[in-house]
Amino acid sequence: MIPWDRGFANPLLTEWFEASEPNGMGKTAVVIGAGTGWDAELVADRGYQTIAFDISPTAVETAQRNHPDSKVQYVVADLLDQPAEWHHAFDLVVEIYTVQALPIRLQATAIQKVGELVAPGGALVVIATPRTEGQPDEEIKGPPWPLTRATVESFASAPDLRLIAFDESPKPTEPTALRWRAEFLRD
Ligand SMILES: C[S@@+](CC[C@H](N)C(=O)[O-])C[C@H]1O[C@@H](n2cnc3c(N)ncnc32)[C@H](O)[C@@H]1O
């Protein structure tokens, strides 16, 4: 039993696809910390040639087992030590709950690494748990270590990577909790 395996794609990602209607044909995508693969399957279904990676071999095996006929390339990789050929390589980058799974001292580096994956003209979608307003780092007993608004905005880690949308909504499976979705574009 994996507590964050919901058995379907994150509804906030599904909603983003429905609102944005991107055409993934001929484009590349990467799903970070892909877990059991449901988000990656959604991305691939929208036509993107999709790589989904996770640091956990067990997660990658589970994703492959969950989706035996998948078009997604599932690989074991570390966000903090990613292959050089992934640099600025993806038209769509999806980051859901991976950075917040890392201790706060690693988050700035992780966020920079997320940004490095985005190709010129590409989009980055980030879905994260908001931290309680004003809560200091020392009080957070993670995992997860939820993100501040400033931390989410820092995904615009280079001058050519711009925040273009930010939404707060109830967590689809637990309406008393909130979730943030932010979208960034690389010039
Ligand atoms: C809370 S889970 C979220 C999984 C999935 N993104 C989702 O929303 O269902 C965090 C995932 O990030 C992966 N992860 C943690 N550190 C990572 C790293 N440095 N590189 C790649 N994946 C990592 C974990 O193995 C885990 O699958």
Coordinates of N, CA and C and ligand atoms in Angstrom, one line a residue:
M1 N 0.9 -1.2 0.0 CA 0.0 0.0 0.0 C 0.9 1.2 0.0
I2 N 0.8 2.1 -1.0 CA 1.6 3.3 -1.1 C 0.6 4.4 -0.9
P3 N 0.8 5.2 0.2 CA -0.3 6.2 0.6 C -0.6 7.2 -0.5
W4 N 0.4 7.6 -1.4 CA 0.1 8.6 -2.4 C -0.3 8.0 -3.7
D5 N -0.5 6.6 -3.8 CA -1.0 6.0 -5.0 C -2.5 6.1 -5.1
R6 N -2.9 7.1 -5.9 CA -4.4 7.4 -5.9 C -5.1 6.5 -7.0
G7 N -4.3 5.9 -7.9 CA -4.9 5.0 -8.8 C -5.5 5.7 -10.1
F8 N -5.3 7.0 -10.2 CA -5.6 7.7 -11.4 C -4.8 9.0 -11.4
A9 N -4.8 9.7 -12.5 CA -4.0 10.9 -12.6 C -4.5 12.0 -11.6
N10 N -3.6 12.8 -11.2 CA -3.9 13.9 -10.3 C -5.0 14.8 -11.0
P11 N -6.2 15.0 -10.4 CA -7.2 15.7 -11.0 C -6.9 17.2 -11.4
L12 N -5.9 17.8 -10.7 CA -5.5 19.1 -11.0 C -4.7 19.1 -12.3
L13 N -4.0 18.0 -12.6 CA -3.3 17.9 -13.9 C -4.3 17.6 -15.0
T14 N -5.2 16.8 -14.7 CA -6.3 16.5 -15.7 C -7.0 17.8 -16.1
E15 N -7.3 18.6 -15.0 CA -8.0 19.8 -15.3 C -7.2 20.8 -16.1
W16 N -5.8 20.8 -15.8 CA -4.9 21.7 -16.6 C -5.0 21.3 -18.1
F17 N -4.9 20.0 -18.3 CA -5.0 19.5 -19.7 C -6.3 19.9 -20.4
E18 N -7.4 19.8 -19.6 CA -8.7 20.1 -20.2 C -8.8 21.6 -20.5
A19 N -8.2 22.5 -19.6 CA -8.3 23.9 -19.8 C -7.3 24.4 -20.9
S20 N -6.1 23.8 -20.9 CA -5.1 24.3 -21.8 C -5.1 23.6 -23.2
E21 N -5.6 22.4 -23.2 CA -5.7 21.6 -24.5 C -4.4 21.7 -25.3
P22 N -3.3 21.3 -24.7 CA -2.1 21.3 -25.5 C -2.1 20.1 -26.4
N23 N -1.5 20.3 -27.6 CA -1.3 19.2 -28.5 C 0.1 18.6 -28.3
G24 N 0.2 17.4 -27.8 CA 1.5 16.8 -27.5 C 2.1 16.1 -28.7
M25 N 1.4 16.0 -29.8 CA 2.0 15.3 -31.0 C 3.3 16.0 -31.4
G26 N 4.3 15.1 -31.5 CA 5.7 15.6 -31.9 C 6.4 16.3 -30.8
K27 N 5.9 16.3 -29.6 CA 6.5 17.0 -28.5 C 7.0 16.0 -27.4
T28 N 7.9 16.5 -26.6 CA 8.4 15.6 -25.5 C 8.0 16.1 -24.2
A29 N 7.8 15.1 -23.2 CA 7.5 15.5 -21.9 C 8.3 14.6 -20.9
V30 N 8.4 15.2 -19.7 CA 9.0 14.4 -18.6 C 8.2 14.6 -17.4
V31 N 8.0 13.5 -16.7 CA 7.2 13.5 -15.4 C 8.2 13.1 -14.3
I32 N 8.4 14.0 -13.4 CA 9.4 13.9 -12.3 C 8.8 13.1 -11.1
G33 N 9.6 12.3 -10.5 CA 9.2 11.6 -9.3 C 7.8 10.9 -9.6
A34 N 7.8 10.1 -10.7 CA 6.6 9.7 -11.3 C 5.8 8.7 -10.5
G35 N 6.4 8.1 -9.5 CA 5.7 7.2 -8.6 C 5.1 6.0 -9.4
T36 N 3.8 5.8 -9.3 CA 3.2 4.6 -9.9 C 2.7 4.9 -11.3
G37 N 2.9 6.1 -11.8 CA 2.7 6.3 -13.3 C 1.5 6.9 -13.8
W38 N 0.5 7.2 -12.9 CA -0.8 7.6 -13.5 C -0.7 8.9 -14.2
D39 N 0.1 9.9 -13.7 CA 0.2 11.2 -14.3 C 0.9 11.0 -15.7
A40 N 2.0 10.2 -15.7 CA 2.7 10.0 -16.9 C 1.8 9.4 -18.0
E41 N 0.9 8.5 -17.6 CA 0.0 7.9 -18.6 C -0.9 8.9 -19.2
L42 N -1.4 9.8 -18.4 CA -2.2 10.9 -18.9 C -1.5 11.7 -19.9
V43 N -0.2 12.1 -19.5 CA 0.6 12.9 -20.4 C 0.8 12.2 -21.8
A44 N 1.2 10.9 -21.7 CA 1.4 10.2 -22.9 C 0.1 10.0 -23.8
D45 N -1.0 9.9 -23.1 CA -2.3 9.8 -23.8 C -2.6 11.1 -24.6
R46 N -2.0 12.2 -24.1 CA -2.2 13.5 -24.9 C -1.2 13.6 -26.0
G47 N -0.5 12.6 -26.3 CA 0.3 12.6 -27.5 C 1.8 12.8 -27.3
Y48 N 2.2 13.2 -26.1 CA 3.6 13.5 -25.8 C 4.4 12.2 -25.8
Q49 N 5.6 12.3 -26.4 CA 6.6 11.3 -26.2 C 7.2 11.5 -24.8
T50 N 6.9 10.5 -23.9 CA 7.0 10.8 -22.4 C 8.0 9.9 -21.7
I51 N 8.9 10.6 -21.0 CA 9.8 9.9 -20.1 C 9.3 10.2 -18.7
A52 N 9.2 9.2 -17.8 CA 8.8 9.3 -16.4 C 9.9 8.7 -15.6
F53 N 10.4 9.5 -14.6 CA 11.5 8.9 -13.8 C 11.2 9.0 -12.3
D54 N 11.9 8.1 -11.6 CA 11.8 8.1 -10.2 C 13.1 7.6 -9.6
I55 N 13.5 8.1 -8.4 CA 14.7 7.6 -7.8 C 14.5 6.2 -7.3
S56 N 13.3 5.8 -7.1 CA 13.0 4.5 -6.5 C 12.8 3.4 -7.5
P57 N 13.6 2.4 -7.6 CA 13.4 1.3 -8.5 C 12.1 0.6 -8.3
T58 N 11.6 0.5 -7.1 CA 10.4 -0.1 -6.8 C 9.2 0.7 -7.4
A59 N 9.3 2.0 -7.3 CA 8.2 2.8 -8.0 C 8.2 2.6 -9.5
V60 N 9.4 2.5 -10.1 CA 9.5 2.3 -11.5 C 8.9 1.0 -11.9
E61 N 9.3 -0.1 -11.1 CA 8.7 -1.4 -11.4 C 7.2 -1.4 -11.2
T62 N 6.7 -0.7 -10.2 CA 5.3 -0.7 -10.0 C 4.6 0.0 -11.2
A63 N 5.2 1.1 -11.6 CA 4.6 1.8 -12.7 C 4.5 0.9 -14.0
Q64 N 5.6 0.2 -14.2 CA 5.6 -0.6 -15.4 C 4.6 -1.8 -15.3
R65 N 4.5 -2.3 -14.0 CA 3.5 -3.4 -13.8 C 2.1 -2.8 -13.9
N66 N 1.8 -1.6 -13.4 CA 0.5 -1.0 -13.5 C 0.1 -0.7 -15.0
H67 N 1.1 -0.5 -15.8 CA 0.8 0.0 -17.2 C 1.5 -0.8 -18.2
P68 N 1.2 -2.1 -18.3 CA 2.0 -3.0 -19.2 C 2.1 -2.6 -20.6
D69 N 1.0 -1.9 -21.1 CA 1.0 -1.6 -22.6 C 1.4 -0.1 -22.8
S70 N 2.1 0.4 -21.8 CA 2.4 1.9 -21.8 C 3.3 2.3 -23.0
K71 N 3.1 3.6 -23.4 CA 4.0 4.2 -24.3 C 5.1 5.0 -23.6
V72 N 4.9 5.1 -22.3 CA 5.8 5.9 -21.4 C 7.1 5.1 -21.2
Q73 N 8.2 5.9 -21.3 CA 9.5 5.2 -21.0 C 9.8 5.5 -19.5
Y74 N 9.6 4.5 -18.7 CA 9.9 4.6 -17.2 C 11.3 4.3 -16.9
V75 N 12.0 5.2 -16.2 CA 13.4 5.0 -15.9 C 13.7 5.4 -14.4
V76 N 14.7 4.8 -13.9 CA 15.2 5.1 -12.6 C 16.2 6.3 -12.8
A77 N 16.0 7.4 -12.1 CA 16.9 8.5 -12.2 C 16.7 9.4 -11.0
D78 N 17.7 10.2 -10.7 CA 17.7 11.1 -9.6 C 17.6 12.6 -10.1
L79 N 16.5 13.2 -9.7 CA 16.3 14.6 -10.1 C 17.6 15.5 -9.9
L80 N 18.3 15.2 -8.8 CA 19.4 16.0 -8.4 C 20.7 15.6 -9.2
D81 N 20.6 14.6 -10.0 CA 21.8 14.1 -10.8 C 21.3 13.5 -12.1
Q82 N 20.6 14.4 -12.9 CA 19.9 13.9 -14.0 C 20.8 13.8 -15.3
P83 N 20.5 13.0 -16.2 CA 21.3 12.9 -17.4 C 21.5 14.2 -18.2
A84 N 22.8 14.4 -18.6 CA 23.1 15.7 -19.3 C 22.2 15.9 -20.5
E85 N 21.8 14.9 -21.2 CA 21.0 15.1 -22.4 C 19.5 15.5 -22.1
W86 N 19.2 15.6 -20.9 CA 17.8 16.1 -20.5 C 17.8 17.6 -20.4
H87 N 19.0 18.2 -20.4 CA 19.1 19.7 -20.2 C 18.3 20.4 -21.2
H88 N 17.3 21.2 -20.8 CA 16.4 22.0 -21.7 C 15.8 21.2 -22.9
A89 N 15.4 19.9 -22.5 CA 15.0 19.0 -23.6 C 13.5 18.8 -23.7
F90 N 12.7 19.2 -22.8 CA 11.3 18.8 -22.7 C 10.3 19.9 -23.0
D91 N 9.4 19.7 -23.8 CA 8.3 20.7 -24.1 C 7.3 20.8 -23.0
L92 N 7.2 19.7 -22.2 CA 6.3 19.8 -21.0 C 7.0 19.1 -19.9
V93 N 7.1 19.7 -18.7 CA 7.7 19.1 -17.5 C 6.6 19.1 -16.4
V94 N 6.4 18.0 -15.8 CA 5.4 17.9 -14.8 C 6.0 17.5 -13.5
E95 N 5.8 18.4 -12.5 CA 6.4 18.1 -11.1 C 5.2 18.1 -10.1
I96 N 5.0 16.9 -9.6 CA 3.9 16.8 -8.6 C 4.4 16.2 -7.3
Y97 N 4.5 17.0 -6.2 CA 4.8 16.5 -4.9 C 6.2 15.8 -4.7
T98 N 7.1 16.1 -5.7 CA 8.5 15.5 -5.5 C 9.4 16.4 -4.7
V99 N 9.4 17.7 -5.0 CA 10.2 18.7 -4.3 C 9.8 18.7 -2.8
Q100 N 8.6 18.6 -2.5 CA 8.1 18.7 -1.1 C 8.5 17.4 -0.4
A101 N 8.8 16.3 -1.1 CA 9.2 15.1 -0.5 C 10.7 15.1 -0.1
L102 N 11.4 16.2 -0.5 CA 12.8 16.4 -0.2 C 12.9 17.3 1.0
P103 N 13.9 17.1 1.9 CA 14.2 18.0 3.0 C 14.4 19.5 2.5
I104 N 14.0 20.4 3.3 CA 14.0 21.8 2.9 C 15.4 22.3 2.3
R105 N 16.5 21.7 2.9 CA 17.8 22.2 2.5 C 18.2 21.7 1.1
L106 N 17.4 20.7 0.5 CA 17.7 20.3 -0.8 C 16.7 20.9 -1.8
Q107 N 15.7 21.6 -1.3 CA 14.6 22.0 -2.2 C 15.1 23.1 -3.3
A108 N 16.0 24.0 -2.9 CA 16.4 25.0 -3.9 C 17.1 24.4 -5.0
T109 N 18.0 23.4 -4.7 CA 18.7 22.7 -5.8 C 17.8 21.9 -6.6
A110 N 16.8 21.3 -6.0 CA 15.9 20.4 -6.7 C 15.0 21.3 -7.7
I111 N 14.6 22.5 -7.2 CA 13.8 23.4 -8.0 C 14.6 23.9 -9.2
Q112 N 15.9 24.2 -9.0 CA 16.7 24.6 -10.1 C 16.8 23.5 -11.2
K113 N 17.0 22.2 -10.7 CA 17.1 21.1 -11.6 C 15.8 20.9 -12.4
V114 N 14.6 21.1 -11.7 CA 13.4 21.0 -12.4 C 13.3 22.0 -13.6
G115 N 13.7 23.2 -13.3 CA 13.7 24.3 -14.4 C 14.7 23.9 -15.5
E116 N 15.8 23.3 -15.2 CA 16.7 23.0 -16.3 C 16.2 22.0 -17.3
L117 N 15.1 21.3 -16.9 CA 14.6 20.3 -17.9 C 13.7 20.9 -19.0
V118 N 13.3 22.2 -18.8 CA 12.3 22.8 -19.7 C 13.0 23.3 -20.9
A119 N 12.5 22.9 -22.1 CA 13.0 23.4 -23.4 C 12.6 24.8 -23.7
P120 N 13.3 25.5 -24.5 CA 12.8 26.8 -25.0 C 11.4 26.7 -25.6
G121 N 10.5 27.5 -25.1 CA 9.1 27.5 -25.5 C 8.3 26.4 -24.8
G122 N 9.0 25.7 -23.9 CA 8.3 24.7 -23.1 C 7.6 25.2 -21.9
A123 N 6.7 24.3 -21.3 CA 5.9 24.6 -20.2 C 6.3 23.7 -19.0
L124 N 6.1 24.2 -17.8 CA 6.3 23.5 -16.6 C 5.1 23.6 -15.7
V125 N 4.5 22.5 -15.3 CA 3.4 22.5 -14.4 C 3.8 21.9 -13.1
V126 N 3.6 22.7 -12.0 CA 4.0 22.3 -10.6 C 2.7 22.2 -9.8
I127 N 2.5 21.0 -9.1 CA 1.4 20.9 -8.2 C 2.0 20.6 -6.8
A128 N 1.6 21.3 -5.8 CA 2.3 21.2 -4.5 C 1.3 21.5 -3.4
T129 N 1.7 21.0 -2.2 CA 1.0 21.3 -1.0 C 1.4 22.6 -0.4
P130 N 0.5 23.6 -0.1 CA 0.9 24.8 0.5 C 1.3 24.6 2.0
R131 N 2.3 25.4 2.4 CA 2.7 25.4 3.8 C 1.7 26.4 4.5
T132 N 1.4 26.0 5.8 CA 0.6 27.0 6.6 C 1.3 28.3 6.6
E133 N 0.6 29.4 6.4 CA 1.2 30.7 6.3 C 2.0 31.0 7.6
G134 N 3.3 31.4 7.4 CA 4.1 31.9 8.5 C 4.8 30.7 9.2
Q135 N 4.5 29.5 8.9 CA 5.1 28.4 9.6 C 6.7 28.3 9.3
P136 N 7.5 28.4 10.4 CA 8.9 28.3 10.1 C 9.4 26.9 9.8
D137 N 10.6 26.9 9.0 CA 11.1 25.6 8.6 C 11.3 24.6 9.7
E138 N 11.8 25.1 10.9 CA 12.1 24.2 12.0 C 10.9 23.4 12.5
E139 N 9.7 24.0 12.3 CA 8.5 23.4 12.8 C 7.9 22.3 12.0
I140 N 8.5 22.1 10.8 CA 7.9 21.2 9.8 C 8.6 19.8 10.0
K141 N 7.8 18.9 10.4 CA 8.3 17.5 10.6 C 7.9 16.7 9.4
G142 N 8.7 16.8 8.3 CA 8.4 16.0 7.1 C 8.9 14.6 7.2
P143 N 8.7 13.8 6.1 CA 8.1 14.3 4.9 C 6.5 14.2 5.0
P144 N 5.8 15.1 4.2 CA 6.4 16.1 3.3 C 6.8 17.4 4.0
W145 N 7.6 18.2 3.3 CA 7.9 19.5 3.7 C 7.2 20.5 2.8
P146 N 5.9 20.9 3.0 CA 5.1 21.7 2.1 C 5.8 23.0 1.8
L147 N 5.5 23.5 0.6 CA 6.2 24.7 0.0 C 5.5 26.0 0.4
T148 N 6.3 27.0 0.6 CA 5.8 28.4 0.7 C 5.5 28.9 -0.7
R149 N 4.7 30.0 -0.7 CA 4.4 30.6 -2.0 C 5.7 31.1 -2.6
A150 N 6.6 31.6 -1.8 CA 7.9 32.1 -2.4 C 8.6 30.9 -3.0
T151 N 8.6 29.8 -2.4 CA 9.3 28.6 -2.9 C 8.7 28.2 -4.3
V152 N 7.4 28.2 -4.3 CA 6.7 27.9 -5.6 C 7.1 28.9 -6.7
E153 N 7.1 30.2 -6.3 CA 7.5 31.2 -7.3 C 9.0 31.0 -7.7
S154 N 9.8 30.4 -6.9 CA 11.2 30.3 -7.2 C 11.5 29.2 -8.3
F155 N 10.4 28.5 -8.7 CA 10.6 27.6 -9.9 C 10.9 28.4 -11.1
A156 N 10.6 29.7 -11.1 CA 11.0 30.6 -12.2 C 12.5 30.9 -11.9
S157 N 13.3 29.9 -12.0 CA 14.7 29.9 -11.5 C 15.7 30.6 -12.4
A158 N 15.2 30.9 -13.6 CA 16.1 31.6 -14.6 C 15.3 32.7 -15.2
P159 N 16.0 33.8 -15.7 CA 15.2 34.9 -16.3 C 14.3 34.6 -17.4
D160 N 14.6 33.5 -18.1 CA 13.7 33.1 -19.3 C 12.6 32.1 -18.9
L161 N 12.5 31.8 -17.6 CA 11.4 30.9 -17.1 C 10.4 31.7 -16.3
R162 N 9.2 31.9 -16.8 CA 8.3 32.9 -16.2 C 7.1 32.2 -15.7
L163 N 6.6 32.6 -14.5 CA 5.3 32.2 -13.9 C 4.2 32.8 -14.7
I164 N 3.3 32.0 -15.2 CA 2.2 32.6 -16.0 C 0.8 32.3 -15.4
A165 N 0.8 31.3 -14.4 CA -0.5 31.1 -13.8 C -0.3 30.5 -12.4
F166 N -1.2 30.8 -11.5 CA -1.1 30.3 -10.1 C -2.5 30.1 -9.6
D167 N -2.8 28.9 -9.2 CA -4.2 28.6 -8.7 C -4.1 27.9 -7.4
E168 N -5.1 28.2 -6.5 CA -5.2 27.5 -5.3 C -6.6 26.8 -5.3
S169 N -6.6 25.5 -5.0 CA -7.9 24.9 -4.9 C -8.0 23.8 -3.9
P170 N -9.2 23.4 -3.5 CA -9.2 22.3 -2.5 C -8.6 21.0 -3.1
K171 N -8.0 20.2 -2.3 CA -7.4 18.9 -2.7 C -8.6 18.1 -3.2
P172 N -8.6 17.6 -4.4 CA -9.8 16.9 -4.9 C -10.3 15.7 -4.1
T173 N -9.3 15.0 -3.4 CA -9.8 13.9 -2.6 C -10.0 14.2 -1.1
E174 N -9.7 15.5 -0.8 CA -9.8 15.9 0.6 C -10.1 17.4 0.7
P175 N -11.3 17.8 0.4 CA -11.6 19.2 0.2 C -11.3 20.2 1.3
T176 N -11.0 19.7 2.5 CA -10.6 20.6 3.6 C -9.1 21.0 3.4
A177 N -8.3 20.3 2.6 CA -6.9 20.6 2.4 C -6.8 21.4 1.1
L178 N -5.7 22.2 1.0 CA -5.6 23.0 -0.2 C -4.4 22.4 -1.1
R179 N -4.4 22.7 -2.4 CA -3.3 22.4 -3.3 C -3.1 23.6 -4.2
W180 N -1.8 23.8 -4.5 CA -1.4 24.8 -5.5 C -1.0 24.2 -6.8
R181 N -1.4 24.9 -7.9 CA -0.9 24.5 -9.2 C -0.4 25.8 -9.8
A182 N 0.9 25.7 -10.3 CA 1.5 26.8 -10.9 C 2.0 26.4 -12.3
E183 N 1.9 27.3 -13.3 CA 2.4 27.0 -14.6 C 3.5 28.0 -15.0
F184 N 4.5 27.6 -15.6 CA 5.7 28.4 -16.0 C 5.9 28.1 -17.5
L185 N 6.4 29.2 -18.2 CA 6.8 29.0 -19.6 C 8.2 29.5 -19.8
R186 N 9.0 28.8 -20.6 CA 10.3 29.2 -20.9 C 10.3 30.0 -22.3
D187 N 10.9 31.2 -22.3 CA 10.8 32.0 -23.5 C 11.6 31.3 -24.7
Ligands
LIG1 C1 5.1 11.8 -2.7 S1 5.6 10.9 -4.0 C2 4.7 11.6 -5.4 C3 4.6 10.7 -6.5 C4 3.9 11.2 -7.8 N1 4.5 12.4 -8.3 C5 2.4 11.6 -7.4 O1 2.1 12.7 -7.3 O2 1.7 10.6 -7.2 C6 7.3 11.5 -4.3 C7 8.0 10.7 -5.4 O3 9.3 11.3 -5.6 C8 10.3 10.3 -5.7 N2 11.6 11.0 -5.5 C9 12.0 11.4 -4.3 N3 13.2 12.0 -4.4 C10 13.5 11.9 -5.8 C11 14.6 12.3 -6.6 N4 15.7 12.9 -6.0 N5 14.6 12.0 -7.9 C12 13.5 11.4 -8.5 N6 12.5 11.0 -7.7 C13 12.5 11.3 -6.4 C14 9.9 9.3 -4.7 O4 10.5 8.0 -4.9 C15 8.4 9.2 -4.9 O5 8.0 8.3 -5.9

